[in-house]
PDB file of C-alpha atoms and ligand atoms in Angstrom:
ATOM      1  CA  UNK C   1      51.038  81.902 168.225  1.00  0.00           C
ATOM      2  CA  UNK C   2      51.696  80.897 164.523  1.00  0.00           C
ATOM      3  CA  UNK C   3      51.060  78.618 161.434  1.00  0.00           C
ATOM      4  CA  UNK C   4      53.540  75.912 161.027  1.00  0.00           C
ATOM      5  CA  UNK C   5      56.308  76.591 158.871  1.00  0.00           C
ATOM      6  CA  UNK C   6      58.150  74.730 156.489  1.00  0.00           C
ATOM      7  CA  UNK C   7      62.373  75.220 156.335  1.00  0.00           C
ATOM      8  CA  UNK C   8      64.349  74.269 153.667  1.00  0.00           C
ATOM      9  CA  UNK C   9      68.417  74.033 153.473  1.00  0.00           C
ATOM     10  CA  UNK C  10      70.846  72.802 151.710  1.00  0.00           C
ATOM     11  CA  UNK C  11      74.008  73.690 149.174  1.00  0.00           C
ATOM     12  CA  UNK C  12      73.718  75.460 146.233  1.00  0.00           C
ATOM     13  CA  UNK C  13      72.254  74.300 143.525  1.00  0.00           C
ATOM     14  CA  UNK C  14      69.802  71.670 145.294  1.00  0.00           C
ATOM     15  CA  UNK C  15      66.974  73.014 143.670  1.00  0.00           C
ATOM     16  CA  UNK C  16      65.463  74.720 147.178  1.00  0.00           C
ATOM     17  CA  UNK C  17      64.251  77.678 145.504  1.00  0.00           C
ATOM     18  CA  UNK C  18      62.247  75.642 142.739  1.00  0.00           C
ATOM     19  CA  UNK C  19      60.974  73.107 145.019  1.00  0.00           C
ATOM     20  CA  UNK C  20      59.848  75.864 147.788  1.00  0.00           C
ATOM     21  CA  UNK C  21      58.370  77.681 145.341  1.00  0.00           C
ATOM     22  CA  UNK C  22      56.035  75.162 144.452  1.00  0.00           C
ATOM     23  CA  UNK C  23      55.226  73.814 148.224  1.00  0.00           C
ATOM     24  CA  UNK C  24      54.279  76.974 148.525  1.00  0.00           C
ATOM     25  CA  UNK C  25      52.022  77.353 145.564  1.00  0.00           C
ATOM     26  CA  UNK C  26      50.428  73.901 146.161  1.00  0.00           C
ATOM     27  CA  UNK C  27      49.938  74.376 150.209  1.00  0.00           C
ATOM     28  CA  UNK C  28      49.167  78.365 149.422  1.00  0.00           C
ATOM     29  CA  UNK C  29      51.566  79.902 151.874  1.00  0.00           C
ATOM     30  CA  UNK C  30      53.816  82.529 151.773  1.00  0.00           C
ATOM     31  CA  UNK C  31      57.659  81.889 150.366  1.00  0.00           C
ATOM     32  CA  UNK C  32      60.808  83.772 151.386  1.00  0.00           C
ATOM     33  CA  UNK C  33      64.370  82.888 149.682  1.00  0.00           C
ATOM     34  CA  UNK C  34      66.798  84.234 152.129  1.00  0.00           C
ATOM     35  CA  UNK C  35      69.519  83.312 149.562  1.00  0.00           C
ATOM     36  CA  UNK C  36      67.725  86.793 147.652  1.00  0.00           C
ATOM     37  CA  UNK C  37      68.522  88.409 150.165  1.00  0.00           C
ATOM     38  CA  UNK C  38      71.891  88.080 150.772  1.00  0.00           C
ATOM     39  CA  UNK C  39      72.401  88.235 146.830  1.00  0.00           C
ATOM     40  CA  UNK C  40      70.479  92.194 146.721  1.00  0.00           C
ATOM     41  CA  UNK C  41      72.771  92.988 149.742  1.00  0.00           C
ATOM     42  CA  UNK C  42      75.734  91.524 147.607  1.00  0.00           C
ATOM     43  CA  UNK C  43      74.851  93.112 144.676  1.00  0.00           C
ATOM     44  CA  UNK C  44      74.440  96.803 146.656  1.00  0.00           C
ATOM     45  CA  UNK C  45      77.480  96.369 148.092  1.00  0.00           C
ATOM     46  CA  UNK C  46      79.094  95.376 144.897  1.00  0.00           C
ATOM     47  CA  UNK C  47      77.564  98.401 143.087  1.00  0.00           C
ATOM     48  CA  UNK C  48      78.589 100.863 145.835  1.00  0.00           C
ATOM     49  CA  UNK C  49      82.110  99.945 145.196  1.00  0.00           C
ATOM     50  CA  UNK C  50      83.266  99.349 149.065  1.00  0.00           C
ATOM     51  CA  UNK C  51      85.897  97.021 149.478  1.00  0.00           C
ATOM     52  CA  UNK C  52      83.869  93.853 150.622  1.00  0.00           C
ATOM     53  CA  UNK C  53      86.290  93.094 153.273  1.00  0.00           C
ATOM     54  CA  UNK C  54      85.264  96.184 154.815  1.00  0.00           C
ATOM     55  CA  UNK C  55      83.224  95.040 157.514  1.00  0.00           C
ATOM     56  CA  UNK C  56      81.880  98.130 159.306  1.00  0.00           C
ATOM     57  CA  UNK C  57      81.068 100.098 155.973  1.00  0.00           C
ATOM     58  CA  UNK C  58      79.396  96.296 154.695  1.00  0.00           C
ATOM     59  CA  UNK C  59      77.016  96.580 157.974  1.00  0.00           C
ATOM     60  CA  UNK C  60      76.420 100.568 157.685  1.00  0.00           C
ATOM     61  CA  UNK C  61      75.481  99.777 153.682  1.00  0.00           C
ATOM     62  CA  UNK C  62      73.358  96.796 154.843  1.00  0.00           C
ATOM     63  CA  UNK C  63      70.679  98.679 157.148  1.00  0.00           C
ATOM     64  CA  UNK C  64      70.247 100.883 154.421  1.00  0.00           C
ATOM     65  CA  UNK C  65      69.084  98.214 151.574  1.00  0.00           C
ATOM     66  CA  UNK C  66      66.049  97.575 151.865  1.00  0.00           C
ATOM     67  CA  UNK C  67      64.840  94.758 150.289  1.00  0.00           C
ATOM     68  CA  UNK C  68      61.504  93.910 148.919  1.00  0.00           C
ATOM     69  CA  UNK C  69      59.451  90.531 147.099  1.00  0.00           C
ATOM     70  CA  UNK C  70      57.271  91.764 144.499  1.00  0.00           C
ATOM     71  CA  UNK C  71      54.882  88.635 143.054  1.00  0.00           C
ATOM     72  CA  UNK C  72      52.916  90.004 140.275  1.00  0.00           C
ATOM     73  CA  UNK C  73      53.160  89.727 136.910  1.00  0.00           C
ATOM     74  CA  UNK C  74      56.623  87.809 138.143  1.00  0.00           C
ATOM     75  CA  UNK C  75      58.271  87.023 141.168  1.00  0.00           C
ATOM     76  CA  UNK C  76      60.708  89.746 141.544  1.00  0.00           C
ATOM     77  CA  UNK C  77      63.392  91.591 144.348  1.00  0.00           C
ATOM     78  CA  UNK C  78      63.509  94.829 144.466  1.00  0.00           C
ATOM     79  CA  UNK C  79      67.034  97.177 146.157  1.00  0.00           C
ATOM     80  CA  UNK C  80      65.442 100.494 146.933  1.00  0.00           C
ATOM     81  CA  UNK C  81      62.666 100.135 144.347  1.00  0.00           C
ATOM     82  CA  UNK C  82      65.080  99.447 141.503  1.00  0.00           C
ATOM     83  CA  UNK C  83      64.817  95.653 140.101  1.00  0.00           C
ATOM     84  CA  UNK C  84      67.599  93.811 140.255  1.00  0.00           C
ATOM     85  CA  UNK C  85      65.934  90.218 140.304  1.00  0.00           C
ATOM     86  CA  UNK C  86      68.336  89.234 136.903  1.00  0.00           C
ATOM     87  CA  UNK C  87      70.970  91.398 138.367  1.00  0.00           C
ATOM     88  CA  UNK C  88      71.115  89.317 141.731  1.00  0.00           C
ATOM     89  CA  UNK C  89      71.769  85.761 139.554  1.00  0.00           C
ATOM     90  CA  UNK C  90      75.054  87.016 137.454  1.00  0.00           C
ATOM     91  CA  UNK C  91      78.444  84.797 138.390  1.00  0.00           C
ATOM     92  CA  UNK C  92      79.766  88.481 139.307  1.00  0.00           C
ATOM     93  CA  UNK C  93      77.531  88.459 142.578  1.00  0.00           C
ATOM     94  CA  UNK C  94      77.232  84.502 142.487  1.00  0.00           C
ATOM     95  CA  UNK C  95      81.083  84.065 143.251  1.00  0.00           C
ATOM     96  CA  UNK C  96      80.447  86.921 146.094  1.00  0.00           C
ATOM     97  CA  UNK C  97      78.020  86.086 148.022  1.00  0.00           C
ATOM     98  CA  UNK C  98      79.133  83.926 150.429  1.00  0.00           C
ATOM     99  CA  UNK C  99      81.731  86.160 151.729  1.00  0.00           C
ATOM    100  CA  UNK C 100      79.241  88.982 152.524  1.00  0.00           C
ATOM    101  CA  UNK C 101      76.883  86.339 154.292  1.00  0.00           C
ATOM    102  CA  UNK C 102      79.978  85.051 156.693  1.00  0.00           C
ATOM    103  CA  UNK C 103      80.065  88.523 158.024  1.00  0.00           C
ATOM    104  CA  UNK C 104      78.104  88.692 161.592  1.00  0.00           C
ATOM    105  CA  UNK C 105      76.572  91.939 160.933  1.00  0.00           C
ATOM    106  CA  UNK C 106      75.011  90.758 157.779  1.00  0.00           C
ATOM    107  CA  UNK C 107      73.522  88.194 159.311  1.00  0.00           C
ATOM    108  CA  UNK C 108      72.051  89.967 162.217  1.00  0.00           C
ATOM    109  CA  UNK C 109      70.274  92.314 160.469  1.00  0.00           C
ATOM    110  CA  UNK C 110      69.103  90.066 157.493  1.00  0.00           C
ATOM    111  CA  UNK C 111      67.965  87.297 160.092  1.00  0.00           C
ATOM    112  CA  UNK C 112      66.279  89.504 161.711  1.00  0.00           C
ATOM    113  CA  UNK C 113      64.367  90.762 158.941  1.00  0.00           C
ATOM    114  CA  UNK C 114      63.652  86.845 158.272  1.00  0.00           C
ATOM    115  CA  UNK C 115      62.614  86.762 161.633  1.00  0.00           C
ATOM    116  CA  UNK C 116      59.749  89.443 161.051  1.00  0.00           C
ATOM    117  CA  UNK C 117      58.312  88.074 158.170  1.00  0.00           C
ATOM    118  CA  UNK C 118      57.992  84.352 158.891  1.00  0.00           C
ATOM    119  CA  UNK C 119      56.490  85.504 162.216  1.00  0.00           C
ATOM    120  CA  UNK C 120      53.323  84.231 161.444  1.00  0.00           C
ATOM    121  CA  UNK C 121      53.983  81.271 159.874  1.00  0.00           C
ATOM    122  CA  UNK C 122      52.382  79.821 157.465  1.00  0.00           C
ATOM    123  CA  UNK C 123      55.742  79.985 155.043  1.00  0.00           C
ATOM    124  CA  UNK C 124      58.239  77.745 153.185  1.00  0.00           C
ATOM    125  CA  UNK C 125      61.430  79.383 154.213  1.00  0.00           C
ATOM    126  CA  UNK C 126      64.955  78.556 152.084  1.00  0.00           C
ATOM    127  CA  UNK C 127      68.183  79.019 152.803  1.00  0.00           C
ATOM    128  CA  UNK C 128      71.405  77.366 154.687  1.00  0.00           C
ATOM    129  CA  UNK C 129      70.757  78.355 158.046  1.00  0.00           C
ATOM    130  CA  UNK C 130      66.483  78.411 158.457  1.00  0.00           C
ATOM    131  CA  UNK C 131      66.178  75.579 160.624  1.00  0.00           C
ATOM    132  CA  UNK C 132      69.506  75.583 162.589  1.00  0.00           C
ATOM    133  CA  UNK C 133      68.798  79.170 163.448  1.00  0.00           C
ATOM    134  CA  UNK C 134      66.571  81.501 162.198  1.00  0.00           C
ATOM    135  CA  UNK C 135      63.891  79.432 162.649  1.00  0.00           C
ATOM    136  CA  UNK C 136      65.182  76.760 165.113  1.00  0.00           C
ATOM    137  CA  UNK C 137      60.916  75.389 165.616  1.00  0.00           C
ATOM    138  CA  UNK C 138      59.774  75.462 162.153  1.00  0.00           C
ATOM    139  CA  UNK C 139      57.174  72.067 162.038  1.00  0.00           C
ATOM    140  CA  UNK C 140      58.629  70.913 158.972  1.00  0.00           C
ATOM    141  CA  UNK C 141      63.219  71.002 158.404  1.00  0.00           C
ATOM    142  CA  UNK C 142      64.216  69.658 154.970  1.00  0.00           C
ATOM    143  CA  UNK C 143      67.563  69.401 154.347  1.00  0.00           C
ATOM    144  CA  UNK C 144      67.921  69.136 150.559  1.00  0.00           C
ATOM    145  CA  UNK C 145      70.857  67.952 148.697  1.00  0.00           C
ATOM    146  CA  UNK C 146      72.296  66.531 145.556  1.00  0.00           C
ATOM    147  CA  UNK C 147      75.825  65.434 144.258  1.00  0.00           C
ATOM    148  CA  UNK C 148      77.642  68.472 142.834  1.00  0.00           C
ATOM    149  CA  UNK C 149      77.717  66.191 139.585  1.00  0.00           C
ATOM    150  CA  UNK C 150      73.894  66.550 139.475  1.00  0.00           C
ATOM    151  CA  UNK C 151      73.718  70.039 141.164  1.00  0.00           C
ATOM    152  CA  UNK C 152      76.406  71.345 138.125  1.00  0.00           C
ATOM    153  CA  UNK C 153      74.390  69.491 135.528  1.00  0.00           C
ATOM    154  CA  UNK C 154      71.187  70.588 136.196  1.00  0.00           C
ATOM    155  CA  UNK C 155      72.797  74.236 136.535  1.00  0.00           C
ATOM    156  CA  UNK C 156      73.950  73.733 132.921  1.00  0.00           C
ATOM    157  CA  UNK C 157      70.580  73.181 131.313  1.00  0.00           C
ATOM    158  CA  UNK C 158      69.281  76.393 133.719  1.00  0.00           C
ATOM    159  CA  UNK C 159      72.308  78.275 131.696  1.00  0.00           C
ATOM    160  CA  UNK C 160      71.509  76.916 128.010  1.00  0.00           C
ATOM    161  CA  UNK C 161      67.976  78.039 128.790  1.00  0.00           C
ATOM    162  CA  UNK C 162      69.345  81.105 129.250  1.00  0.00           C
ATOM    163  CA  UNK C 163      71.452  81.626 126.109  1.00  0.00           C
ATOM    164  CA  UNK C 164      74.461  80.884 127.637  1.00  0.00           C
ATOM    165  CA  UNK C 165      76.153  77.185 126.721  1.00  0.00           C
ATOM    166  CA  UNK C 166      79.918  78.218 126.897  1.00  0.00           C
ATOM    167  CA  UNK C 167      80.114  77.463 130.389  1.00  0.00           C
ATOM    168  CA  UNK C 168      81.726  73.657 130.660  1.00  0.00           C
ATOM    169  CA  UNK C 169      80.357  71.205 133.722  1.00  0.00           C
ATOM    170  CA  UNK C 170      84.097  71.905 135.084  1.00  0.00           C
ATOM    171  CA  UNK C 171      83.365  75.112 136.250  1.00  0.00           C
ATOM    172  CA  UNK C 172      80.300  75.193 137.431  1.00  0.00           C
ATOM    173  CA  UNK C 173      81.609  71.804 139.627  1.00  0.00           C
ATOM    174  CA  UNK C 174      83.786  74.361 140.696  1.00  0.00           C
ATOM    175  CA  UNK C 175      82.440  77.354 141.776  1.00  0.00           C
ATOM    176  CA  UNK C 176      79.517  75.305 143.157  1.00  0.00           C
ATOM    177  CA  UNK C 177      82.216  73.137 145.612  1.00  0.00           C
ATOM    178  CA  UNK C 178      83.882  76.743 146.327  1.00  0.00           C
ATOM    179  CA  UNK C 179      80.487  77.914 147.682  1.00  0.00           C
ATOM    180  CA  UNK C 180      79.909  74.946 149.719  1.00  0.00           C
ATOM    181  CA  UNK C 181      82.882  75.250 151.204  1.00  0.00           C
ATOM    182  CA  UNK C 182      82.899  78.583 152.125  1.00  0.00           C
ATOM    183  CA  UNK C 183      79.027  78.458 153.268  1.00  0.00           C
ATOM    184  CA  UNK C 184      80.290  75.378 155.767  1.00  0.00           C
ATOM    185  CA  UNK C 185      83.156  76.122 157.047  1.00  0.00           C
ATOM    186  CA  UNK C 186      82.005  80.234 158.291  1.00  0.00           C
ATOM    187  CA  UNK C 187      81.980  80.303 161.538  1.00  0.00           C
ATOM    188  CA  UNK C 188      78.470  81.927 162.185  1.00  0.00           C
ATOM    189  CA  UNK C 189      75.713  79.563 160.802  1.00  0.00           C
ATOM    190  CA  UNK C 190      77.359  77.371 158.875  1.00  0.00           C
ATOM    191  CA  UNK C 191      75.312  75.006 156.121  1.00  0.00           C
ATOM    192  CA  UNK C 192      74.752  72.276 157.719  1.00  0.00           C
ATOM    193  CA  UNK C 193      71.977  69.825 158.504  1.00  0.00           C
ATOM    194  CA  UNK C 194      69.711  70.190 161.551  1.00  0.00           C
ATOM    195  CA  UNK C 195      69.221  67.346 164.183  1.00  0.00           C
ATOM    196  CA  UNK C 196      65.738  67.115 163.046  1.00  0.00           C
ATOM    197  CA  UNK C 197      65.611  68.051 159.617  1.00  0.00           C
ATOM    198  CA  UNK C 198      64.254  65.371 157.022  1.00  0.00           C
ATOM    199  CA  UNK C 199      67.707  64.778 154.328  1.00  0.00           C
ATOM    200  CA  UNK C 200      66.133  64.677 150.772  1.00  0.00           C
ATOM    201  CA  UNK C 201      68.870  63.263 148.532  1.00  0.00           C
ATOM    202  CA  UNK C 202      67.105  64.583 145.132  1.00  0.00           C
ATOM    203  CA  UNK C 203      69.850  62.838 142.321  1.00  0.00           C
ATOM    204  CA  UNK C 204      67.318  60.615 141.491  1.00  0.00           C
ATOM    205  CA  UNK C 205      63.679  62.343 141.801  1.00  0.00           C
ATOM    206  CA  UNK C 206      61.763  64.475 139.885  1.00  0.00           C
ATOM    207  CA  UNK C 207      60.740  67.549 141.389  1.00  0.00           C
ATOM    208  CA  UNK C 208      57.029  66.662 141.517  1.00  0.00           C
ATOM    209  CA  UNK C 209      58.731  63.773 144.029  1.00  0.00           C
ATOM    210  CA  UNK C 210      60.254  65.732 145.972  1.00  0.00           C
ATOM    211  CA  UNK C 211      57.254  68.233 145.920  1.00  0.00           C
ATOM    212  CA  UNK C 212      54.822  65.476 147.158  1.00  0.00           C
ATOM    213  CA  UNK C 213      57.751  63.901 149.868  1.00  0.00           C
ATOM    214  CA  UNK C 214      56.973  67.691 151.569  1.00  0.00           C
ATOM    215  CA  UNK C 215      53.658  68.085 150.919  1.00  0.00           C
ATOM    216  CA  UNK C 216      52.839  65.156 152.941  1.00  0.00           C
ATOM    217  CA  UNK C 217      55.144  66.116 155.638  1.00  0.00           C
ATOM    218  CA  UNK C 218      53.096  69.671 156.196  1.00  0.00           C
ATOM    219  CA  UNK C 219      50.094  67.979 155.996  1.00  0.00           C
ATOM    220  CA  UNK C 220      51.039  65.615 158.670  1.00  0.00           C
ATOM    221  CA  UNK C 221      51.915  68.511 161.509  1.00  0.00           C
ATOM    222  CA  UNK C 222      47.824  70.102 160.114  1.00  0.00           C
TER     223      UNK C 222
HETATM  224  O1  C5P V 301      70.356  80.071 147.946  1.00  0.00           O
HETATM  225  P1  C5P V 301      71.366  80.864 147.156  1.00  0.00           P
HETATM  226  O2  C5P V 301      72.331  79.987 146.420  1.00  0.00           O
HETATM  227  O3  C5P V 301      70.745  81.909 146.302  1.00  0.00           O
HETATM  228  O4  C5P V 301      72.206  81.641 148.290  1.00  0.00           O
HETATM  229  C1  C5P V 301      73.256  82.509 147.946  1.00  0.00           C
HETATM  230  C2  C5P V 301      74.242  82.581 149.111  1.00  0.00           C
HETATM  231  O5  C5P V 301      73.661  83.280 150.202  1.00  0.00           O
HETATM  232  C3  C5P V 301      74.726  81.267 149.686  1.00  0.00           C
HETATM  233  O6  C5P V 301      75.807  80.721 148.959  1.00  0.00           O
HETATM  234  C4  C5P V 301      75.136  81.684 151.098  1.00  0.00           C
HETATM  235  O7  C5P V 301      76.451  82.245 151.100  1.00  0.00           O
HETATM  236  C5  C5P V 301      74.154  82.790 151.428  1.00  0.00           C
HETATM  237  N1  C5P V 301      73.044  82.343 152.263  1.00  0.00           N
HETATM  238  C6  C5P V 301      73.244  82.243 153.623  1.00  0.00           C
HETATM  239  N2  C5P V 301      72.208  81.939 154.443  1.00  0.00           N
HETATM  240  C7  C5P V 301      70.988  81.731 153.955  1.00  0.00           C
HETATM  241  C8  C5P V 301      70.758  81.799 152.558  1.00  0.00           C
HETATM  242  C9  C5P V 301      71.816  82.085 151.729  1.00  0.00           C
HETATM  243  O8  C5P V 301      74.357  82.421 154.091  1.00  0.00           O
HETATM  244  N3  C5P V 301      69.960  81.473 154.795  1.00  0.00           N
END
């Protein structure tokens, strides 16, 4: 027996995380980014210096990171207790991640791990696969999406906020289509929509839209 659950997919750069973030805030349930995950695993992986083809060594190395959410003062991840939740957003692990997650292994034992901690419900889940598989019953599916003109844009002004404006719309329309592709075309739990799932194109809406489109929708199934 569980709370109702709230999934939320899409391609890069929708703005899942954000969004989630805040459904969870304003509904006050827990929130789990599964794309953290397989970005600490990356990063471990990346720092152990295994070739990441390697598929046996990449499952051995992934039951031994263990991964951890930290909320206060800041929402942080944690790789056996060291902090890597800047080191888990560089374009060195951002332009590797999706060939780690198209490894079976990988995604046994980190949807597993989802698995356990969404048990009770109660959680806005994100990711590419939550409510095609890891959660297949979740209440509430969103599948959120934007052009990769917007998704690259808004990515820019993330970057500039950041200190870094040398990186042109070009690239970032780039590697954002390279992930896509690769994240849809795997052949384990591949991106794509659920049956069910509610499509939010966001191009045109604010996030306090498409915060209030899901709030309703949770409050609807309570
Ligand atoms: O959501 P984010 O962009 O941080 O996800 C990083 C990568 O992790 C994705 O490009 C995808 O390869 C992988 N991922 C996945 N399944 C999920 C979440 C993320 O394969 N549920």
């Amino acid at each position: 027996n569980r709370q109702p659950m709230i999934a939320i997919d899409g391609p890069a750069g929708a703005g899942k995380s954000t969004v989630a973030r805040k459904v969870a805030e304003v509904l006050g349930l827990f929130y789990l980014d599964t794309g953290a995950m397989y970005r600490a695993l990356t990063w471990f992986i990346l720092k152990s210096g295994v070739d990441l083809g390697d598929e046996p060594t990449v499952a051995e190395l992934a039951s031994q990171c263990q991964i951890d959410f930290v909320n206060t003062p800041s929402p942080s991840v944690f790789v056996n207790g060291e902090d890597v939740t800047q080191a888990i957003r560089t374009p060195e692990v951002t332009a590797r991640v999706s060939a780690i997650a198209a490894q079976g292994a990988v995604r046994a034992v980190l949807v597993r791990q989802q698995q356990h901690y969404g048990q009770r419900g109660g959680i806005v889940i994100d990711g590419r696969d939550i409510g095609t598989h890891v959660f297949p019953d979740a209440e509430v599916k969103i599948f959120l999406t934007a052009s990769i003109a917007e998704r690259a844009r808004r990515r820019q002004v993330d970057l500039k906020n950041l200190g870094q404006s040398d990186v042109t719309l070009g690239d970032l329309e780039r590697a954002i289509a390279e992930r896509d592709r690769q994240d849809s075309t795997r052949a384990i739990s591949p991106l794509r929509k659920a049956d069910d799932a509610i499509e939010i194109k966001s191009d045109n809406l604010t996030i306090e839209e498409v915060l209030g489109a899901i709030v309703t929708l949770y409050q609807a199934k309570t």
